[in-house]
Each structure stands twice: as C-alpha cells, then as structure tokens.
Coordinates of C-alpha atoms and ligand atoms in Angstrom, one line a residue:
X1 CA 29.1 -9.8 20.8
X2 CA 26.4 -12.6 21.3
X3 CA 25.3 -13.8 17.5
X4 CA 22.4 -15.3 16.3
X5 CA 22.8 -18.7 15.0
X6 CA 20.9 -20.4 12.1
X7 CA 20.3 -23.8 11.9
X8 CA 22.3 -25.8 9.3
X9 CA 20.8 -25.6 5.7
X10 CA 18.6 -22.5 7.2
X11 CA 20.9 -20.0 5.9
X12 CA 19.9 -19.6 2.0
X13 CA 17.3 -17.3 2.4
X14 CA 19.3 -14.8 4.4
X15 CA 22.6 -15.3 1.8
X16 CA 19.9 -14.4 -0.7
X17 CA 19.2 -11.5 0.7
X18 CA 15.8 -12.4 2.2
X19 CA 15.1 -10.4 5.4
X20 CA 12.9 -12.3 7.4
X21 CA 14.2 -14.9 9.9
X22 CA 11.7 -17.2 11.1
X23 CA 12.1 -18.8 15.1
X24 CA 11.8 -22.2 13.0
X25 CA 15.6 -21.5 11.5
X26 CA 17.5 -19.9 14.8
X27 CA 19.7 -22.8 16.2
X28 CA 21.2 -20.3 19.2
X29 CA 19.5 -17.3 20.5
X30 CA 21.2 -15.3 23.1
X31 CA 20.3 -12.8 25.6
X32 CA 18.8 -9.8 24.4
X33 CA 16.4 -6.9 24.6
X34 CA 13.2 -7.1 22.3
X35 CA 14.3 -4.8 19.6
X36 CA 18.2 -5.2 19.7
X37 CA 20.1 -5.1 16.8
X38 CA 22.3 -8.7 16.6
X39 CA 25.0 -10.2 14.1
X40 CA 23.7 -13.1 12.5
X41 CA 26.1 -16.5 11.8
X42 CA 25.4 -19.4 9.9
X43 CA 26.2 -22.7 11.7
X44 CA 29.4 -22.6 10.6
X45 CA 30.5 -19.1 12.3
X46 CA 30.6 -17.2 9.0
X47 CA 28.7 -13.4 9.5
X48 CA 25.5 -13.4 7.1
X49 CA 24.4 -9.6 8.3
X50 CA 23.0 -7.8 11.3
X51 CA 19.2 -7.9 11.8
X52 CA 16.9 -6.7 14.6
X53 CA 15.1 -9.3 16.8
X54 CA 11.6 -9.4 18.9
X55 CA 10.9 -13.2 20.5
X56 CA 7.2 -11.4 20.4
X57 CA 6.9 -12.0 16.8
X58 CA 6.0 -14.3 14.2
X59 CA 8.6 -13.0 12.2
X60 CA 11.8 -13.4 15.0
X61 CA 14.3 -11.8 12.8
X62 CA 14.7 -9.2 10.5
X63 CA 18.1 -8.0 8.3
X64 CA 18.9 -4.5 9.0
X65 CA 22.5 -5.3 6.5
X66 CA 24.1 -8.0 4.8
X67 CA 27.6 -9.4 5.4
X68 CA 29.7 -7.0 7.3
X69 CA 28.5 -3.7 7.2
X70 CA 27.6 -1.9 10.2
X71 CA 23.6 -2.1 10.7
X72 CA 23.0 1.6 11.7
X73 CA 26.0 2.8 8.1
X74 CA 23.8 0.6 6.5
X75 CA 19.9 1.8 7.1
X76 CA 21.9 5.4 6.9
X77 CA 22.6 4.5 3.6
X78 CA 19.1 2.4 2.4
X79 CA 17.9 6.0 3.1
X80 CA 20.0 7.5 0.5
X81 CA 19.2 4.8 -1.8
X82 CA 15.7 5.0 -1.2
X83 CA 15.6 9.3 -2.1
X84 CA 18.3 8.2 -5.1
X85 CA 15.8 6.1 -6.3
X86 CA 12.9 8.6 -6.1
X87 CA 15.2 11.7 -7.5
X88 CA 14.5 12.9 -11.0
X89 CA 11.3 10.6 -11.7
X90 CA 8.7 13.7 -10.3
X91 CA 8.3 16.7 -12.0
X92 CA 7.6 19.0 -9.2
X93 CA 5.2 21.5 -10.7
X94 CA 2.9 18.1 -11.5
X95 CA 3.5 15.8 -8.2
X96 CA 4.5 16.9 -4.9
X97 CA 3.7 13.4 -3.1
X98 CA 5.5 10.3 -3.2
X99 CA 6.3 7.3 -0.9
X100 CA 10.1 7.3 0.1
X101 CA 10.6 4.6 1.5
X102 CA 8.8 1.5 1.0
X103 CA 9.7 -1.1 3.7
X104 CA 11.4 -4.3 2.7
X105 CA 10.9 -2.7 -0.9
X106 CA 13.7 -0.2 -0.1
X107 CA 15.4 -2.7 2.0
X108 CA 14.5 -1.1 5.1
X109 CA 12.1 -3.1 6.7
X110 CA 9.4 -2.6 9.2
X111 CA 9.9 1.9 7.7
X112 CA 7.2 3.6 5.1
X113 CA 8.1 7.2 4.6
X114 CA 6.1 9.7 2.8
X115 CA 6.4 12.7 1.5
X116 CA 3.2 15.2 1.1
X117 CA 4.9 18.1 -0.4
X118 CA 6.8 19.3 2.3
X119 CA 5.5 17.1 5.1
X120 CA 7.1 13.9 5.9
X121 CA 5.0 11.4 7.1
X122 CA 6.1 7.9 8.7
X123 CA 5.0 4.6 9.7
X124 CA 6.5 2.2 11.2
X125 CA 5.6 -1.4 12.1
X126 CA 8.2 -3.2 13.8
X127 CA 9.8 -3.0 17.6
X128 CA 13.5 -2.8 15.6
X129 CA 12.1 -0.4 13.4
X130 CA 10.8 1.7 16.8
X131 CA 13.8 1.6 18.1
X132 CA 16.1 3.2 15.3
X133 CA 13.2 6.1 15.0
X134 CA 15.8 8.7 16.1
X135 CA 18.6 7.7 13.6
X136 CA 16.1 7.8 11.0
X137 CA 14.0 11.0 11.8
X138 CA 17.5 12.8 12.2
X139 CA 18.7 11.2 8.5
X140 CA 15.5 12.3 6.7
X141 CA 15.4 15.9 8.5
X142 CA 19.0 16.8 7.6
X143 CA 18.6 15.3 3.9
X144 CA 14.5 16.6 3.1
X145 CA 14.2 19.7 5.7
X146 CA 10.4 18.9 5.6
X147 CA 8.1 21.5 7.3
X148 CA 6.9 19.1 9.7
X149 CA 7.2 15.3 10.5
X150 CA 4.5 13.1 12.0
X151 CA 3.7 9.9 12.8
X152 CA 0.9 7.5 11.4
X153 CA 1.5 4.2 13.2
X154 CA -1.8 2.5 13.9
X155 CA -1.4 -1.2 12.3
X156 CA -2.2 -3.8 13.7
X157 CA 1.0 -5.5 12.5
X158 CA 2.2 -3.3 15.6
X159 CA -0.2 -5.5 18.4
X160 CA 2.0 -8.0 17.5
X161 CA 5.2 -6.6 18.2
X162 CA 4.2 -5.5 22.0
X163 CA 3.6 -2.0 20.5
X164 CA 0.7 0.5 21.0
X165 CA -0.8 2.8 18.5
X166 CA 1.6 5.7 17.8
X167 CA 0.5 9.0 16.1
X168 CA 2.6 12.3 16.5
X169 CA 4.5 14.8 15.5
X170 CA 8.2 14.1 15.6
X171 CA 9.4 17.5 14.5
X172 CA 8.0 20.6 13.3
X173 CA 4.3 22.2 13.8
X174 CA 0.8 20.1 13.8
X175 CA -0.4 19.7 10.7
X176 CA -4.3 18.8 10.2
X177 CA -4.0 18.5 6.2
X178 CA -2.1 19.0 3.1
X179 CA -2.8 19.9 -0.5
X180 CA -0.8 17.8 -3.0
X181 CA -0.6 17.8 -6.6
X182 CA -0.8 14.7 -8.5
X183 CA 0.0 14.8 -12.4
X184 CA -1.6 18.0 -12.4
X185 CA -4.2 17.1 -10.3
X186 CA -5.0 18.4 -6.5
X187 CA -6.1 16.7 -3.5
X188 CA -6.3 17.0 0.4
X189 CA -4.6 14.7 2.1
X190 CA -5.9 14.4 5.8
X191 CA -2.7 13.7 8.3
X192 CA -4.5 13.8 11.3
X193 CA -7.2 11.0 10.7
X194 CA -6.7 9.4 7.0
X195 CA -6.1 6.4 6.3
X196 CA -2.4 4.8 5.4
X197 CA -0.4 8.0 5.9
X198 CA -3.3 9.8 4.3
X199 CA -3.6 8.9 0.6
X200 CA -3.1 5.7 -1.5
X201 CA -0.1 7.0 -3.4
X202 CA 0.5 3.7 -4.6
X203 CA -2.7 4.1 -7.1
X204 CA -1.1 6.8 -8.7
X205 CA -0.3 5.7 -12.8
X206 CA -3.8 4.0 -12.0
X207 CA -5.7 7.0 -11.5
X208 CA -3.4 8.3 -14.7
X209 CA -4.9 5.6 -16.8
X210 CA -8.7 6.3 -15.2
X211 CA -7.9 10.0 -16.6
X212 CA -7.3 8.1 -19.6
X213 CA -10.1 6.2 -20.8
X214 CA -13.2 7.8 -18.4
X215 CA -14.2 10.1 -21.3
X216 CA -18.1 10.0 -21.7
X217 CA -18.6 7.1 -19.1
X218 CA -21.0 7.0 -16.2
X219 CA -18.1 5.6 -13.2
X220 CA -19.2 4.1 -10.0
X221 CA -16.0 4.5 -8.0
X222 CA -16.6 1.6 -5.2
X223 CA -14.9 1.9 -2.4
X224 CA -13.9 5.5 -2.8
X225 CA -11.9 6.9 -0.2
X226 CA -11.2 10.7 -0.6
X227 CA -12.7 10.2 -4.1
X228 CA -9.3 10.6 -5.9
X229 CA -10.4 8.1 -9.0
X230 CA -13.9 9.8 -9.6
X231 CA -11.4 13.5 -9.5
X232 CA -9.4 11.7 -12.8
X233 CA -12.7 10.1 -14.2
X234 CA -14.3 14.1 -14.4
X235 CA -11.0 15.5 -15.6
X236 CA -10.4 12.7 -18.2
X237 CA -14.0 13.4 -19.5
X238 CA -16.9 11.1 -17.2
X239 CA -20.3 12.4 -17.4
X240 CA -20.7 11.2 -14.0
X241 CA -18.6 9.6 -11.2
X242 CA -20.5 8.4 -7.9
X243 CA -18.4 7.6 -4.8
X244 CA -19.5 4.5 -2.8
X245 CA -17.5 4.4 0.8
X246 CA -18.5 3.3 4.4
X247 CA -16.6 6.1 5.7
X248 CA -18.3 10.1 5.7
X249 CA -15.7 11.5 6.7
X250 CA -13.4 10.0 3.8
X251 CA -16.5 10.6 1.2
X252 CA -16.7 14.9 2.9
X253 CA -12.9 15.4 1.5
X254 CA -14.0 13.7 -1.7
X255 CA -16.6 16.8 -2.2
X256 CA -13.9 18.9 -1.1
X257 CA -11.5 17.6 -4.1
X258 CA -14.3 18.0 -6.0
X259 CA -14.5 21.6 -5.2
X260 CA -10.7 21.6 -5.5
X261 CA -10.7 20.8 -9.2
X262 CA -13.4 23.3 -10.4
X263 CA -15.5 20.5 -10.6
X264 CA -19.3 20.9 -10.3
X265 CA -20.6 19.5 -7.6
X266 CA -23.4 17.6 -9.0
X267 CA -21.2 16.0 -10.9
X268 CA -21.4 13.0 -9.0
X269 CA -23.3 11.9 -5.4
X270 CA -21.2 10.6 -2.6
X271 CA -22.9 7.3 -1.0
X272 CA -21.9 6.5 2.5
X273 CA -22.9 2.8 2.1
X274 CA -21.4 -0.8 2.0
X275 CA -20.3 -1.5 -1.5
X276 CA -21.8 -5.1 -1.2
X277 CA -25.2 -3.9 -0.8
X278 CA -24.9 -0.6 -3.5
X279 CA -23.7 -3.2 -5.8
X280 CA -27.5 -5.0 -5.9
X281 CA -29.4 -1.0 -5.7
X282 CA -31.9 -1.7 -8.8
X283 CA -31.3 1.3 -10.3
X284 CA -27.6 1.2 -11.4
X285 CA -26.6 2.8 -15.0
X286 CA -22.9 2.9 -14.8
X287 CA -20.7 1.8 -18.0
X288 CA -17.5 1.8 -15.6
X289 CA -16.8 0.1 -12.4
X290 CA -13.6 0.9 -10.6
X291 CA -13.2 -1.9 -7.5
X292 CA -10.7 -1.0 -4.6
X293 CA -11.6 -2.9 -1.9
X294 CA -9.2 -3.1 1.6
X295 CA -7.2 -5.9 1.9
X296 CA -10.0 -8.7 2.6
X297 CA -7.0 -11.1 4.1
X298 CA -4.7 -9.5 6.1
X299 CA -3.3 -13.1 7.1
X300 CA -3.1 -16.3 5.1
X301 CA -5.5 -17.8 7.0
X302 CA -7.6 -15.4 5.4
X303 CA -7.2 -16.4 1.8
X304 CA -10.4 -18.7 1.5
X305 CA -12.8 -16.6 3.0
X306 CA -11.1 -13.1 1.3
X307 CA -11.2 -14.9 -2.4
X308 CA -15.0 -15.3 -1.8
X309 CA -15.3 -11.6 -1.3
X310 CA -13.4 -10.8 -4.2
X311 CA -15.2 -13.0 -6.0
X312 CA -18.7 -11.9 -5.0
X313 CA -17.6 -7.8 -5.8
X314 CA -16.4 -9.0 -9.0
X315 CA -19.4 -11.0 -10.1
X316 CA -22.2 -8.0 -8.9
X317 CA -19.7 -5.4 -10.9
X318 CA -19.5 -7.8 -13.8
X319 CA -23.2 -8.1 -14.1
X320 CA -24.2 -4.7 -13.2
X321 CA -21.8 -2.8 -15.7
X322 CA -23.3 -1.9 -18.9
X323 CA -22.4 -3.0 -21.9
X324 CA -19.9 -2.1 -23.6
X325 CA -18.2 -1.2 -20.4
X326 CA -15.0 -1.3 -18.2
X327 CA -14.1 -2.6 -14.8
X328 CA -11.3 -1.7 -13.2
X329 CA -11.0 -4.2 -10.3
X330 CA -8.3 -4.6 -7.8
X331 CA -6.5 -6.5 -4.5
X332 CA -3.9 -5.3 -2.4
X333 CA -4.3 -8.5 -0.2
X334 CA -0.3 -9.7 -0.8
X335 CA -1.1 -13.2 0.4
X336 CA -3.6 -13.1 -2.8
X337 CA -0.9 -13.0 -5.4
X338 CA -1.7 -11.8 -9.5
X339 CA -3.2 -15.8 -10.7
X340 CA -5.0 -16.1 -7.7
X341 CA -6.4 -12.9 -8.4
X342 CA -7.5 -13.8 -12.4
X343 CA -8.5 -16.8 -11.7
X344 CA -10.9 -15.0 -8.8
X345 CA -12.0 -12.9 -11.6
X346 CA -12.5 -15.6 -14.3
X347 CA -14.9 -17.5 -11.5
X348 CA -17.2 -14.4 -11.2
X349 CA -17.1 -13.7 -14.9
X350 CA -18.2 -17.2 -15.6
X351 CA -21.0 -16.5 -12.5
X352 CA -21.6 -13.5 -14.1
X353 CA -22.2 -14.6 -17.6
X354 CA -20.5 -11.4 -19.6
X355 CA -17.8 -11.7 -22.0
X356 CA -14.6 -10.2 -20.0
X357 CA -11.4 -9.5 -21.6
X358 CA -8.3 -8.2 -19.8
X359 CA -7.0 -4.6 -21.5
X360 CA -4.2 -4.0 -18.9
X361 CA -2.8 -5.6 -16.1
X362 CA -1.4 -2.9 -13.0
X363 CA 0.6 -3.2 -9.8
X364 CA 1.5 -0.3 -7.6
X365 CA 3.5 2.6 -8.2
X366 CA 7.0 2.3 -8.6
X367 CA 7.6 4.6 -6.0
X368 CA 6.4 1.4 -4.1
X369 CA 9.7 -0.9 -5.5
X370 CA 9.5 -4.3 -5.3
X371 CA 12.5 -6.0 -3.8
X372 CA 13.1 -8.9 -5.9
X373 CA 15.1 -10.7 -2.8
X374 CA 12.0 -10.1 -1.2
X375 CA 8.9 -10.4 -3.3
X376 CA 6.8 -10.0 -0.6
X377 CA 6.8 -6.5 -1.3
X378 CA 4.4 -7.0 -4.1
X379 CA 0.8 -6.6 -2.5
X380 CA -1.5 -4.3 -5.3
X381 CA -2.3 -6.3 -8.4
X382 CA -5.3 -4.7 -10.5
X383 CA -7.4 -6.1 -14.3
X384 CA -8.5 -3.6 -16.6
X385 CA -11.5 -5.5 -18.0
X386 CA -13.5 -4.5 -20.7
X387 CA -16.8 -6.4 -20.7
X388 CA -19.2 -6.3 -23.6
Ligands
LIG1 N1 -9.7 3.9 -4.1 C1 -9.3 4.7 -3.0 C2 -8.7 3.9 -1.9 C3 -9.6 2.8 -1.3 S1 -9.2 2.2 0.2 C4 -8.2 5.7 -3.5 O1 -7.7 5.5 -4.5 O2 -8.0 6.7 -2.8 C5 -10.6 1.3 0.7 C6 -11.8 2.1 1.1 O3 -12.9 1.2 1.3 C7 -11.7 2.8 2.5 O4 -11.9 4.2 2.2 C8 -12.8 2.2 3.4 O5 -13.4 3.2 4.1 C9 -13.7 1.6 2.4 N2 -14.5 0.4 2.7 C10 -14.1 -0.7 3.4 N3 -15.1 -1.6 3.4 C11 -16.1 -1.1 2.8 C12 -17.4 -1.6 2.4 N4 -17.8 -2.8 2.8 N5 -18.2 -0.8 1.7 C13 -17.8 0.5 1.3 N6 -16.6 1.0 1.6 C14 -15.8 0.2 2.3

C-alpha cells in the first residue's frame, strides 16, 4: 500500500509516540481520500504506525497505532484501555457520569466519549475520527449496552476538517436530558442543547473541593453554567451562592438543580449577565469567587489578547472579594499553559493590590488522562487563592 513518508530527522516525534503529523514533516504523500487510514515510513522505509490523513487540515496527520499493529485492532483496543482505565475508580451509587474516552488523552485522537449514566454520548472532531464512527459506535454498544447513543459534534475544530455540525442519535431512543449523580450529588444534564456533551465532567474533584471549604461563605459562581459549583457551595455549607452566566437557558437548569437537591430556592439568584460587567455591580458582598471562564484562546494566535481577559476577571475578582476570602479561578485555554496562567494571576493581584496566596493548585479530572507522549492533552489548570 501507498505510505506516508517523513522527511529525514522529522520522524522523532512520531517514534515518541506523538500523534500529530504536521504537512511541514511529510516528504511523500500519495493518493488518497481525505480521511483514509495510511502506514506511515520514515525516510528510511522502516513502519512508524498507521495514522489517518485530511490535506484539509492544519494538522495533516494523525496516529491511529504505532509500529505494526493494525490501525482499526488498535483503536479496538484504545477502547478497552480507555473503559480499563475508568473501571473500579466510580462508586456507582455516588457517580454515574464520567468521560471515557478522552481524545489524544486515551490515545484515540479526534474521539470524546461520555457516559451519563446509561447514555453514551460522543463527539468527535476529526474527518479520520468520522470515518471510523461505525467501528467505534459498534465497540462501545457491545462492551457498555447504553440506553441510547447520541451525537454532540458542533466544534468548530470540525469547519476545519471539511465537516458540518453533526448532532444525532446513533442508536437507541431520543433523549432530551439525564439525571446523574456526582459524589452524591444530582444534576440534569441537557443532551439535546448543553454545552460539551452536556456537563463539564472534567470539574468534577473541583466541585468536591468547593463542597469542601464553602461552609458559611457568600459564593459568586461566575460563569455558571448549569450552576453545578453553587449546588456543592449550598451542600458544603454557603449561605449564599449567586450564578452569573450569559446563557438563560443554562442558568433555568441551575434552578432546576437547585430544586433537585432540596435546596431553597432563594438560596441564591441566577444573573443572566456578562461576568465582565457583574464583576464592577457596586453592590457585591461575596467572600468567594469561583472563575470559569470559556477558553478565551481557542488558537495561539489568541494568547495575547486571551491573557488580557484573564487578567482583567482576575484583577475585578481579586478586588471585589472580601476579605478574608477565596477565589477559585481557572483556564481551560491549553495554549495558556499552568506559568502562563500564575504569572496572569500574579499581574492582576499586583493590579489589584490584595495579598494572594495559592492554597491548591487543580487540573482536570483524571477521567480526562493526560497523555504524557502527548501533553497537549492538558488544557484545565485552576489556583485556589486565598486573599486577605
Ligand atoms: N463552571 C461551569 C462551566 C462553565 S463553562 C460548570 O462547572 O458547570 C463557561 C460558561 O460561561 C458557559 O456557560 C457560558 O454560557 C458562559 N459565558 C461565556 N462568556 C460569558 C460572559 N462574558 N459572561 C457570563 N457568562 C459567560
């Protein structure tokens, strides 16, 4: 068969188990279909792997399996290591909901997979990744037996690719939305409209460690979503938790998970407003900030302009907070890496003037694995700050 050729000296990244190919280290491309599955040789004929291809894309290459293992044997079994992984770490009278598959992080790139209690949702970001869809729905079906399986892929990683939105079901009923539990606690998780695949299950042994130290704090939860972190402020003890999120419809199923939780609704008031403009409100009385912006550079062009948001949050949440109080601030912008982030968060403490100490230092959950031939696959960094 036709092989992909690196360039001489362009071959370490893939023999370190690297996925990506860039066009900038192909010495020979041959004919192909967007999407096909090709061997890959280093300039000396030796077989690195198989990878999928897309001349569309910034990223031309991506390994599907190293050295000579069959691509399709091998994504069949980075699924089994992906549910290995997950097996025996979720007690499931506590959490029902966990990511399966986490891209490159599992070694599958261009897959998420996650599971809402018996509901299997996927998303999938690459041509290569579109194209073995069947081989994976029929893998995860025959090893979960989920209720239903639907599709969430609306990035705009996707545009890139030469692919439209997709958003389906693959198998099984419809399903509008799911109740999972969470350490305990319960949520709705909209599949038909969220965002992500519905919930950010990656902030899970964050919203463990809000539970932990909310008691008797007043929390404004900025940037709110479904309201999951003002849910663990209440239980853990808060006197108050406001949500502060552009989107109604995310801040409706907050009240709902209110409700959901036997917790009062007056316990907090839901803002539908942008969090750069609450942030200056005069009347602000909170003791604990909790910052969890979108991705503010979703390409490292971005960075500059995306460090100057951060930085402008932080400062207005530094000053704002009282005293003795806690911020819990994060970025899951991956081309803003952990020191970029501090030193961000140094510049707006200096702006803002407070003494700020770092209590904790989080990433996401490890149901979200980092690959560590692939750090790339390291995106949410978050500071416990305690300012005084
Ligand atoms: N903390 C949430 C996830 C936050 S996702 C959780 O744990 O579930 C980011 C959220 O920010 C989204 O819900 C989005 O609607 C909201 N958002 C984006 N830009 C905003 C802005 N300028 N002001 C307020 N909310 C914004």
């Amino acid at each position: 068969m036709n092989a992909v050729v690196l360039k001489a000296g362009r071959d370490k990244a893939v023999r370190n188990r690297h996925h990506w190919i860039f066009s900038g280290a192909i010495r020979d491309l041959p004919e192909f279909e967007d999407g096909a599955i090709l061997p890959v040789r280093d300039a000396r004929g030796e077989l690195l792997g198989h990878g999928y291809f897309n001349r569309k894309s910034s990223i031309t290459g991506r390994m599907v399996s190293f050295g000579d293992e069959p691509p399709e044997a091998a994504v069949r079994r980075g699924l089994d290591r992906a549910l290995a992984l997950r097996a025996g770490f979720f007690d499931p009278a506590l959490t029902t909901a966990r990511r399966l598959v986490n891209a490159e992080g599992d070694g599958l790139p261009g897959l998420i997979a996650d599971l809402y209690g018996d509901v299997l949702v996927l998303q999938i970001a690459t041509l290569g990744m579109e194209k073995l869809k069947p081989l994976v729905v029929e893998h995860l079906v025959r090893a979960l037996k989920p209720r239903a399986v639907l599709e969430r892929s609306d990035l705009p990683a996707r545009r890139e690719e030469g692919l439209e939105d997709a958003e389906g079901v693959l198998a099984g009923q419809p399903v509008e939305r799911v109740r999972i539990l969470e350490n305990g606690v319960s949520f709705w998780v909209g599949l038909a409209r969220g965002q992500k695949t519905g919930f950010y299950l990656d902030q899970r042994e964050s919203r463990a460690l809000v539970r932990r130290v909310a008691a008797g704090r007043r929390l404004l939860n900025a940037f709110a979503y479904t309201g999951s972190f003002s849910v663990c402020a209440l239980l853990g003890g808060a006197v108050r938790a406001d949500s502060v999120d552009t989107s109604e419809a995310a801040l409706a199923l907050a009240q709902e998970n209110f409700e959901l939780n036997g917790l009062p609704s007056d316990a907090g008031a839901f803002f539908a407003q942008d969090v750069f403009e609450f942030l200056r409100e005069p009347a602000l009385d909170h003791d604990f900030i909790i910052l969890d912006p979108p991705a503010f550079a979703k390409k490292r062009t971005d960075v500059v302009a995306a460090c100057r948001g951060y930085k402008d949050i932080n400062r207005l949440a530094l000053q704002r907070v009282r005293t003795p109080g806690l911020v819990l601030t994060f970025s899951c912008s991956h081309f803003v890496d952990e020191v970029l982030f501090q030193q961000v968060v140094f510049q707006a403490a200096r702006e803002a003037g407070r003494r700020v100490r770092i209590l904790q230092k989080h990433r996401q959950a490890f149901d979200h694995p980092v690959n560590i031939y692939h750090p790339e696959t390291a995106y949410l960094k978050g500071f416990l700050l305690y300012v005084d």
